[in-house]
XYZ file of C-alpha atoms in Angstrom:
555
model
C 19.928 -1.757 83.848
C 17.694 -3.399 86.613
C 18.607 -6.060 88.478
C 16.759 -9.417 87.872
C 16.361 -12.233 89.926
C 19.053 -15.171 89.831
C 17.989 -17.837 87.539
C 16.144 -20.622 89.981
C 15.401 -23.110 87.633
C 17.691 -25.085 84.748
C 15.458 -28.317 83.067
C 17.956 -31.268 81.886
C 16.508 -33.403 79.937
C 16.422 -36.701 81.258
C 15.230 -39.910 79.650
C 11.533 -41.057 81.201
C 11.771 -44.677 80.191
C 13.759 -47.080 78.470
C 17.688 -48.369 79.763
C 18.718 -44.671 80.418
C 15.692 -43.830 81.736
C 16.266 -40.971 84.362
C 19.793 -40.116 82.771
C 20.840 -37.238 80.289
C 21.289 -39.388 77.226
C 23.438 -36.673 75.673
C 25.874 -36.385 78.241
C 25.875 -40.688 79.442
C 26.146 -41.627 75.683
C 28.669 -38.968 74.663
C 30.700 -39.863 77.762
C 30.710 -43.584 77.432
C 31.896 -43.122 73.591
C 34.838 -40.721 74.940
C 36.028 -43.512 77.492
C 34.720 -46.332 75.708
C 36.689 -45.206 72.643
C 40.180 -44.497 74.129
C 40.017 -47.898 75.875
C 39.390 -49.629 72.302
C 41.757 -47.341 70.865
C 44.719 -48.567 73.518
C 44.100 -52.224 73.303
C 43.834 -52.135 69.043
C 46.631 -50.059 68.466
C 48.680 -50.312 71.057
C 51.968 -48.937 69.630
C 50.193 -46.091 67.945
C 48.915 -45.392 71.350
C 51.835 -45.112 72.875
C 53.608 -42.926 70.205
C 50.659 -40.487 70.155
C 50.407 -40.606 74.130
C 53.925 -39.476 74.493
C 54.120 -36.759 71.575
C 50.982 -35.571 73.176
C 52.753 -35.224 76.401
C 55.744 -33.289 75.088
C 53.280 -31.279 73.326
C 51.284 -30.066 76.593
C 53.869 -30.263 78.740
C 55.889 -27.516 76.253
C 52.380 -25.542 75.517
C 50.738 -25.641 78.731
C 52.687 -25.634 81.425
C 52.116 -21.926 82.113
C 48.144 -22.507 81.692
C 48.322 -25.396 84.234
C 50.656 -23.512 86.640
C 48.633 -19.843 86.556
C 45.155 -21.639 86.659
C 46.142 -22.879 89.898
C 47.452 -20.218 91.476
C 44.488 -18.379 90.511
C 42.099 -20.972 91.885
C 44.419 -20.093 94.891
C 43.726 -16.608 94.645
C 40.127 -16.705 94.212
C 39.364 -18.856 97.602
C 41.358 -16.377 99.433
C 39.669 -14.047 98.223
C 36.481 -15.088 99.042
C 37.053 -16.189 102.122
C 38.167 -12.648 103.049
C 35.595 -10.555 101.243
C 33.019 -9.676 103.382
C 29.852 -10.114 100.985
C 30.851 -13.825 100.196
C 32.421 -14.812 103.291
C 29.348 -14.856 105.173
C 26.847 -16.103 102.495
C 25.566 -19.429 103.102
C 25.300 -22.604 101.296
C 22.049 -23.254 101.939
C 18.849 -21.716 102.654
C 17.995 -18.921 105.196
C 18.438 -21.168 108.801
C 19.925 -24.374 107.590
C 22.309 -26.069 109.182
C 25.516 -28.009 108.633
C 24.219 -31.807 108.114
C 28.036 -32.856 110.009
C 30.201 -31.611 113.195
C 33.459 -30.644 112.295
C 35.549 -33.853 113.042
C 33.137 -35.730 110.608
C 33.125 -32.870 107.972
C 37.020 -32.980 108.515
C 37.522 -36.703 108.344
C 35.458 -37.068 104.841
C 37.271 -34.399 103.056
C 40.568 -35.569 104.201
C 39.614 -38.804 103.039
C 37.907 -38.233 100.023
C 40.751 -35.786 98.433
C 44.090 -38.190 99.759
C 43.560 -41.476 100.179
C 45.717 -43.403 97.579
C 48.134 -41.153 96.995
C 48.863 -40.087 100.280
C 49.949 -43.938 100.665
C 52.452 -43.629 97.590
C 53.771 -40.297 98.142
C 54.238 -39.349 101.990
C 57.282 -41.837 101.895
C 58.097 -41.686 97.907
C 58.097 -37.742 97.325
C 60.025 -36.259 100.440
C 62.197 -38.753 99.631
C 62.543 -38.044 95.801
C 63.094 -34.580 96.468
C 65.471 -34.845 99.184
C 67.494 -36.301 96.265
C 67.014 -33.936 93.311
C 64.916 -30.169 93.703
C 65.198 -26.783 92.261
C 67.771 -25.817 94.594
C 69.871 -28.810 94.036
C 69.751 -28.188 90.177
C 70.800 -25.015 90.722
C 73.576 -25.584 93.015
C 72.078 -24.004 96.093
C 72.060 -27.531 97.868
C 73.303 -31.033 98.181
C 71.046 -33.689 96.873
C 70.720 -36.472 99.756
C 72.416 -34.066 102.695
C 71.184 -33.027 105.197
C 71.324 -29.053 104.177
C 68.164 -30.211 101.555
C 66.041 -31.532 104.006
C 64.154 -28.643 104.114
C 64.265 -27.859 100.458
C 62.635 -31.431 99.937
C 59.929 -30.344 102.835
C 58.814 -26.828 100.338
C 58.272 -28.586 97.449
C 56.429 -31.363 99.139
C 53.748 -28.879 100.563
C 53.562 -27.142 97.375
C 52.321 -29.979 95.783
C 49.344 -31.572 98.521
C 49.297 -27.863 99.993
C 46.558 -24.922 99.414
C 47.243 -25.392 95.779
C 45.719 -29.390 95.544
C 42.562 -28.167 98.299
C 42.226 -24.806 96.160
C 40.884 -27.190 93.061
C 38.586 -28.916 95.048
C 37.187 -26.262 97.325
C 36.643 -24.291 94.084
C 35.207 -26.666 92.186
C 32.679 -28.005 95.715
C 31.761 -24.513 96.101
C 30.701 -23.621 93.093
C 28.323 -26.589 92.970
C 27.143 -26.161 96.552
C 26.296 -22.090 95.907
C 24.059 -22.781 93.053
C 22.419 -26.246 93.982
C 21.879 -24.890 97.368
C 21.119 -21.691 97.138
C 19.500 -21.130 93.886
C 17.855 -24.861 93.769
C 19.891 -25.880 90.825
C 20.795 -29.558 89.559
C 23.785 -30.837 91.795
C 25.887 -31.013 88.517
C 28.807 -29.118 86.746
C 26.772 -26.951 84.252
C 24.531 -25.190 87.105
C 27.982 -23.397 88.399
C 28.108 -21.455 84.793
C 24.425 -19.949 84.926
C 25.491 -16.450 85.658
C 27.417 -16.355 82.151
C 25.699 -18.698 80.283
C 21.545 -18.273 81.607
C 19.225 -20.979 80.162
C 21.369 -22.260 77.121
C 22.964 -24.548 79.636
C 19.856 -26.525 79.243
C 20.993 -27.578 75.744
C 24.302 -29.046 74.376
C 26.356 -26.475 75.900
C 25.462 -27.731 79.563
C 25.653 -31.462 78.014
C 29.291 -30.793 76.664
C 30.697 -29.115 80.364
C 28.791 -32.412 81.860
C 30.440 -34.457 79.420
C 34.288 -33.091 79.817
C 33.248 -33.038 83.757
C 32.941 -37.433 83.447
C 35.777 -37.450 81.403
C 38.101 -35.539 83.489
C 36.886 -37.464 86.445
C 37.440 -41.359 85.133
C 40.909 -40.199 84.007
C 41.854 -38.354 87.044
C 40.385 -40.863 89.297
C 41.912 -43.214 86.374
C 45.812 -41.688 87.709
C 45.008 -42.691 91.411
C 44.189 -45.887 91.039
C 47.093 -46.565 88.392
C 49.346 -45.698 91.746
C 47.507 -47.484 93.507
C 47.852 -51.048 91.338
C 51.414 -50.472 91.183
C 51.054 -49.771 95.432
C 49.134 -53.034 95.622
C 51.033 -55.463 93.595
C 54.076 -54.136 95.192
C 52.573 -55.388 98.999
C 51.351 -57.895 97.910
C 54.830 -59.540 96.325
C 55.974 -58.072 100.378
C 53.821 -60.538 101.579
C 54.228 -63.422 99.854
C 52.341 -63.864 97.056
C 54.914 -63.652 93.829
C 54.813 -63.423 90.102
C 53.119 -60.153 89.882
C 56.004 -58.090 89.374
C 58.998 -57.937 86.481
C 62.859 -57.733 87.289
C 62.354 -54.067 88.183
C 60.358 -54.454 90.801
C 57.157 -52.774 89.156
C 53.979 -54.539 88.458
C 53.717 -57.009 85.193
C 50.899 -57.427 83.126
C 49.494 -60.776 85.391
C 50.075 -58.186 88.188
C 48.391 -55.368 87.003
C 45.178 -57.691 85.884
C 45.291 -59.442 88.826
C 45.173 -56.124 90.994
C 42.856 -54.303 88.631
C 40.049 -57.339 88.408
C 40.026 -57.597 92.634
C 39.953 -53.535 93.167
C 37.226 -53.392 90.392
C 35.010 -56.008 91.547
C 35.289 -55.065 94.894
C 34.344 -51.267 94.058
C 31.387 -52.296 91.699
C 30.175 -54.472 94.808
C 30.233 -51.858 96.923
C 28.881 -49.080 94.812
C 25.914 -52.065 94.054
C 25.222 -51.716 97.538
C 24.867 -48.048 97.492
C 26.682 -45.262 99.909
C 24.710 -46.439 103.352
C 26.183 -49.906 103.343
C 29.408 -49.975 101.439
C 30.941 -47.196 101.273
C 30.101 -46.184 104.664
C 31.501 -49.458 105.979
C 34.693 -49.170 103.758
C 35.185 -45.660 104.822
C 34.780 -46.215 108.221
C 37.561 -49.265 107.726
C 40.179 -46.937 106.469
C 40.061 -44.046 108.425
C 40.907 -46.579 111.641
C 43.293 -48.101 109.980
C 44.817 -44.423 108.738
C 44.895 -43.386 112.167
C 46.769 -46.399 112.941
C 49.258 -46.314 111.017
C 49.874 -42.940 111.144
C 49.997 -43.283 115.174
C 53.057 -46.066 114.706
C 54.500 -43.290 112.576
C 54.246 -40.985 115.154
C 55.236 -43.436 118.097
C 58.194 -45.361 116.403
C 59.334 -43.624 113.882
C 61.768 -40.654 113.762
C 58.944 -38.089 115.951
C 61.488 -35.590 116.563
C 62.765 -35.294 113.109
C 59.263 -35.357 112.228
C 58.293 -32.683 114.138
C 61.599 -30.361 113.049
C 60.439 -31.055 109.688
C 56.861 -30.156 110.038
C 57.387 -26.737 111.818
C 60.675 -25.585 109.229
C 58.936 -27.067 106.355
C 55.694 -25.257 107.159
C 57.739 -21.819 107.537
C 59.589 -22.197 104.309
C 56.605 -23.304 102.647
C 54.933 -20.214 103.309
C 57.498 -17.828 103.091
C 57.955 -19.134 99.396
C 54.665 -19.986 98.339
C 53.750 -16.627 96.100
C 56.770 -16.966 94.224
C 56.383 -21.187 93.785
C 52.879 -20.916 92.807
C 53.967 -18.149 89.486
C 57.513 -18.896 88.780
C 57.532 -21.160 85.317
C 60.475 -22.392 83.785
C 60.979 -22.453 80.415
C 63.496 -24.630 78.461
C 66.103 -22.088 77.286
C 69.148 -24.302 75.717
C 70.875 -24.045 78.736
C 71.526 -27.459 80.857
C 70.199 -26.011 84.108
C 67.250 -24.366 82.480
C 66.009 -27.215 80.638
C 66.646 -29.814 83.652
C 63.616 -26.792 86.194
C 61.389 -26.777 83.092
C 61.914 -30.600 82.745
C 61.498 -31.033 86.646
C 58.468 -29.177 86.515
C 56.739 -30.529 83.904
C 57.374 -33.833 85.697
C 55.966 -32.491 89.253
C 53.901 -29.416 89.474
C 52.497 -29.324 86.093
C 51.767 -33.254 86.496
C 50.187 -32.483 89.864
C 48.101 -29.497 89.088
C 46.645 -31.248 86.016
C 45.562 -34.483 88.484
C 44.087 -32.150 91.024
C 42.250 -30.698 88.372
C 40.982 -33.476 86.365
C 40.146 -34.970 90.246
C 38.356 -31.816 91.032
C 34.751 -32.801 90.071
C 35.249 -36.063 92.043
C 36.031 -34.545 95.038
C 34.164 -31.007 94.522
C 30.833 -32.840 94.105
C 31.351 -34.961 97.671
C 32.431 -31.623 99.744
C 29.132 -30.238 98.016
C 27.323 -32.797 99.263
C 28.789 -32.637 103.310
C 29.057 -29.158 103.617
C 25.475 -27.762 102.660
C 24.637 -25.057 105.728
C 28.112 -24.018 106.297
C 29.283 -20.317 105.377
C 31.678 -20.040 102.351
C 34.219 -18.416 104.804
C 34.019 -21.378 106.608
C 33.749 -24.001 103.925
C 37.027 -22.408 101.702
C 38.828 -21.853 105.117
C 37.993 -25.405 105.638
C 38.398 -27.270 102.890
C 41.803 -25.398 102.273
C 44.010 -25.500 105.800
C 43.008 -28.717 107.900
C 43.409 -31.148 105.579
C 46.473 -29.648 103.968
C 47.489 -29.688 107.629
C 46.618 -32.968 107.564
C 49.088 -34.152 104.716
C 51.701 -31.905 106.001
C 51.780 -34.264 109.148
C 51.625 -37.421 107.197
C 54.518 -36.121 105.039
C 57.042 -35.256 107.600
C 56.827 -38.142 110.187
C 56.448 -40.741 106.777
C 58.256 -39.544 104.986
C 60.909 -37.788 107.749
C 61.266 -41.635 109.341
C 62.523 -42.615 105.483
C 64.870 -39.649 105.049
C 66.577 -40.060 108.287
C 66.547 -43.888 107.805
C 68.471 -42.782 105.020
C 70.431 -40.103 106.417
C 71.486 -41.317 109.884
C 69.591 -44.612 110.359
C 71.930 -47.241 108.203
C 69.336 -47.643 105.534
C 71.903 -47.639 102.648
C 69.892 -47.381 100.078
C 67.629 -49.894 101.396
C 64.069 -47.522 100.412
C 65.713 -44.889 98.303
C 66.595 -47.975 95.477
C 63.165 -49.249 95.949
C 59.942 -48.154 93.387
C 57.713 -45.461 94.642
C 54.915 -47.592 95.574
C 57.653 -49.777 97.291
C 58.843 -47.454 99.400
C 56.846 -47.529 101.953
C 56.709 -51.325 102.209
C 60.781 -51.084 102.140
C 60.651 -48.836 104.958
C 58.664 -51.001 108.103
C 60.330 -54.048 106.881
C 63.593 -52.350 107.679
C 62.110 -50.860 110.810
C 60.459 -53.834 112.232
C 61.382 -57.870 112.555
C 60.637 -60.195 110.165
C 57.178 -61.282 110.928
C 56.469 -57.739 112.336
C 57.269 -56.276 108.851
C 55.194 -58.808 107.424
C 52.171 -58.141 109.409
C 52.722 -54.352 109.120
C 53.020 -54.916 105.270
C 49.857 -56.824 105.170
C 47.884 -54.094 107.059
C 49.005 -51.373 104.651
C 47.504 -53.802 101.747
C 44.234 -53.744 103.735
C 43.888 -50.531 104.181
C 45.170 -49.536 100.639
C 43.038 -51.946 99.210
C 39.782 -50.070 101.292
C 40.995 -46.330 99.836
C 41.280 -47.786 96.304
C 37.984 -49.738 96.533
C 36.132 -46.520 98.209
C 38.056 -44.292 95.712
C 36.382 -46.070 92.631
C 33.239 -46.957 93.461
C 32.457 -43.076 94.778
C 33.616 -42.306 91.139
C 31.679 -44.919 89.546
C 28.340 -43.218 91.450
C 29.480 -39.491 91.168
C 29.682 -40.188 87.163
C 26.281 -41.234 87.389
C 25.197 -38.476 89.518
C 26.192 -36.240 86.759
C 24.713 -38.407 83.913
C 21.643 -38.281 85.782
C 21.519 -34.379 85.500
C 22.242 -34.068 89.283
C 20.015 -37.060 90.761
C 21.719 -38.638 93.830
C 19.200 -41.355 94.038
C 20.139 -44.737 93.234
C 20.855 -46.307 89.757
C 20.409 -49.146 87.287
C 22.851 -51.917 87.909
C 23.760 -51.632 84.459
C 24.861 -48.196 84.495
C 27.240 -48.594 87.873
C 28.399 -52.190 85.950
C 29.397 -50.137 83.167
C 31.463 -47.657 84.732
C 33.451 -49.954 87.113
C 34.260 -51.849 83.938
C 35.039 -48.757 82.225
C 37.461 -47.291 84.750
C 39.150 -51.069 85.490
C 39.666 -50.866 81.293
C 41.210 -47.396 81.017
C 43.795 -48.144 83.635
C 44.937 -51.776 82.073
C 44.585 -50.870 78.389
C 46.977 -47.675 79.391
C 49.604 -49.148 82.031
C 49.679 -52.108 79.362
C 50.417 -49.914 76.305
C 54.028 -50.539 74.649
C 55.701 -47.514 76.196
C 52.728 -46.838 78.442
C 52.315 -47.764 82.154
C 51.982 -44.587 84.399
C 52.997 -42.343 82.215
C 50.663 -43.344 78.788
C 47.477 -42.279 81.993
C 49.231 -39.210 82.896
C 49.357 -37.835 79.699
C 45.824 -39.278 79.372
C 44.595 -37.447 82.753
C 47.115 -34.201 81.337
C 44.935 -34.039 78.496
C 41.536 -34.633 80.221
C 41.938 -32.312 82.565
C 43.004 -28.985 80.156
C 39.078 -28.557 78.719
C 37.771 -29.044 82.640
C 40.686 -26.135 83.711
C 38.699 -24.291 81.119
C 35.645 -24.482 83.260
C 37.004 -24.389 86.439
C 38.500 -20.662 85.547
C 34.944 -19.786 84.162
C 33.672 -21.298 87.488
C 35.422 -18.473 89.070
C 33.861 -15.726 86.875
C 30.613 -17.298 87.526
C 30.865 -16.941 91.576
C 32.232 -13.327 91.484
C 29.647 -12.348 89.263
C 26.885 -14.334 91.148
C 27.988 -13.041 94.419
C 28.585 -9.564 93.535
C 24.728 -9.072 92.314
C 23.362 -11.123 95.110
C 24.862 -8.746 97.485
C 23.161 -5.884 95.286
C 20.305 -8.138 95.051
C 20.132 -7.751 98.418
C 20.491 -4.317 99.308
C 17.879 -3.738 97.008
C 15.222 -6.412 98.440
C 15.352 -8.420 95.448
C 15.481 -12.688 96.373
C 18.478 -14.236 96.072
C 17.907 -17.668 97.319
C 14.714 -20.290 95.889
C 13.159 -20.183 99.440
C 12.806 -16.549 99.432
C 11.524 -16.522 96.004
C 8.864 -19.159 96.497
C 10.227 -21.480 94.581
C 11.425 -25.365 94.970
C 14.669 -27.043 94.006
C 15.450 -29.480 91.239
C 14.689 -32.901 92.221
């Protein structure tokens, strides 16, 4: 058969007047119905809510564990193995002589930022920490939970988790949307990375319904983060002084979670009101000092040599065991140690690779957006190792400072007793004086509170980028209002369901996320495909990107 041109051009229809004028009305209608309606649904029938939430979660996490855990590792796979094959490796995302747009330490700092940011606050002290307790290997009797002979156990499982595996998702997910936006002139939107299988229909209500599952995955993955993150926040802020917000377990109450919710979300709408140049720009440049800061006392006063020990072992056993940790499943089997893997993996990896999934179109669409010039060698490469470097570190000298505060520092208990989100909070105060582990407190609420605003209102505008069929430009306050009040809504109505809190979102975000894993594995069909005919495209003299065929890109 002969070889045709790529397909340069996909029309969206897009409203030309009227409240939703410049937005897919299929896709923003349809999406705001989907969150709209679970929001309604958790705050009318709260108990049924909860019941279904949970039996949902058994359900999926008995069903689909070996979906969630093999999608991954393929997603794994297939940035590997781009980055190595020659034909794709040196293909650019972009047009014939462009450039990258950022230097490396920008293009660095902005992924780092964009894929971590609350959750690296929650889980560099909370999740070394939990596994250094209870692991594989300790439920198998291989180690000691809480000795010292698990330290490195608790270091593996770590990395597996905000490793290659989490940056896979998103480098997958950004490089699918940067090959076709930028090199065949396509929307900037989910549906354009699906052309090669699906041609022109993806005008129509098949594109709408991957655009609409795209926005849903996104406000309940983003939806997970910031549920951390309220707990996070209420928790400093009771460490500073201002009580009442929490209950006698130490975890955020409902004046606590509304309280934190209504001052991230107005924040976040404020500053996606004022558009990426003012806001977000400002906010982001706020919290990567303050990372760096904190990350430097880490470094400087923390435990550095157990740190580093940790880093360098952890890294090696990571590796070493990384094929057989990204396919092994566990299946309940009767027995006690079989069921408590399965049940420890549901809780952890399965959990995980859903959220990294469900985040994927958040953070895919932003490393689109940086990396446009850059090779796809050098964008997987990229997007995969540094910052997964980059957590490693925060991981081990965070998280090593609490483990061997606990292990040989008189701790007692001190941060292992307290809530995840506490953690961290429980660990300076212990390090520091009184007033020192105040002030160091009240710095971590800053710059928490700058990575949760930054987190939602780049969701809040990314949602509309897709509603708007790609467009980047800026938006009707009403549509950004919206949003902000719809993701503020899904996280109370679910962490205040009877029976809910984090987990009635996770199983909301575990179930959001398994139609998007759908796409994401068709994603990778569409690249090989794409990328194997533009290299015969090539050889043959036929056009491959819209510049060489004369054409322009979508507005």
């Amino acid at each position: 058969m002969a070889l045709k041109p790529p397909l340069l051009d996909l029309p969206i229809k897009t409203a030309d007047s009227g409240f939703y004028k410049g937005f897919s009305r299929d896709v923003t209608i349809a999406s705001k119905f989907a969150i709209g309606g679970l929001v309604i649904w958790a705050i009318a029938f709260p108990e049924q809510a909860g019941a279904i939430l949970s039996t949902f979660n058994s359900f999926i996490l008995t069903n689909f564990a070996t979906w969630y855990i093999w999608a991954v590792a393929l997603f794994v796979v297939m940035c590997i193995g781009l980055a190595i094959w020659p034909t794709a490796g040196r293909l650019l995302l972009g047009q014939p002589g462009d450039k990258p747009e950022f230097g490396n330490f920008s293009w660095f700092s902005m992924m780092f930022g964009a894929g971590i940011g609350v959750g690296m606050l929650t889980w560099a002290v909370a999740e070394p920490v939990y596994h250094f307790n209870n692991n594989p290997e300790v439920i198998q009797g291989l180690t000691t939970g809480g000795a010292a002979d698990n330290i490195r156990m608790a270091y593996k499982w770590s990395f597996l988790h905000w490793g290659i595996g989490a940056w896979a998702c998103y480098a997958l997910a950004g490089l699918a949307l940067a090959f076709f936006s930028y090199r065949r002139g396509l929307p900037l939107t989910m549906r354009s990375s699906l052309t090669p299988i699906f041609g022109k229909t993806l005008s129509g209500p098949v594109g709408h319904l991957v655009d609409i599952v795209a926005v849903v995955a996104t406000i309940l993955g983003v939806a997970q983060t910031l549920g951390f993150g309220v707990e996070q926040f209420v928790s400093g802020l009771t460490r500073i002084g201002i009580n009442g917000l929490t209950n006698e377990a130490g975890t955020a109450n409902t004046m606590g979670v509304l309280v934190a919710i209504f001052v991230i979300m107005a924040a976040s709408t404020l500053s996606a009101l004022s558009g990426v140049g003012k806001g977000i720009k400002w906010l982001s440049n706020l919290n990567m000092g303050l990372s760096i800061f904190l990350l430097t006392f880490f470094l400087l006063f923390g435990s550095t040599f157990f740190g580093l020990q940790a880093l360098v072992l952890g890294l090696w056993d990571y590796l070493i065991a990384l094929p057989d940790m990204m396919f092994r499943v566990w299946r309940t089997d009767g027995t006690e140690t079989g069921d408590a893997l399965a049940n420890w993996q549901g809780a952890w990896s399965v959990f995980y690779w859903a959220w990294w999934i469900a985040f994927a179109p958040f953070v895919g669409l932003f490393l689109a957006r940086i990396s446009r010039g850059r090779t796809i060698r050098e964008f997987v490469l990229g997007a995969m190792i540094v910052p997964s470097l980059m957590c490693f570190v925060w991981f081990t000298w965070a998280g090593g400072t609490a483990i061997d505060l606990e292990l040989n520092g008189g701790a007692n208990g001190v941060i292992n007793s307290a809530p995840d989100g506490d953690k961290i909070f429980a660990m300076v105060q212990y390090m520091l004086s009184p007033f020192l582990g105040w002030a160091m407190a009240a710095i971590i609420v800053v710059l928490l509170m700058t990575y949760l605003v930054t987190t939602a209102d780049s969701a809040v505008l990314i949602v509309n980028t897709i509603n708007a069929a790609g467009d980047e430009g800026p938006k009707a306050r009403p549509h950004i209002l919206f949003w902000g009040v719809a993701l503020g809504s899904v996280v109370a109505a679910l962490l205040l369901v009877p029976g809910g809190g984090l987990k009635a979102i996770q199983t909301a975000m575990v179930i959001g996320a398994l139609p998007f894993s759908l796409v994401m594995i068709l994603m990778c069909v569409a690249l090989i495909k794409a990328i194997y005919l533009d290299g015969k495209r090539e050889a043959a003299g036929i056009p491959t990107t819209y510049s060489e065929a004369g054409t322009e890109p979508a507005e």
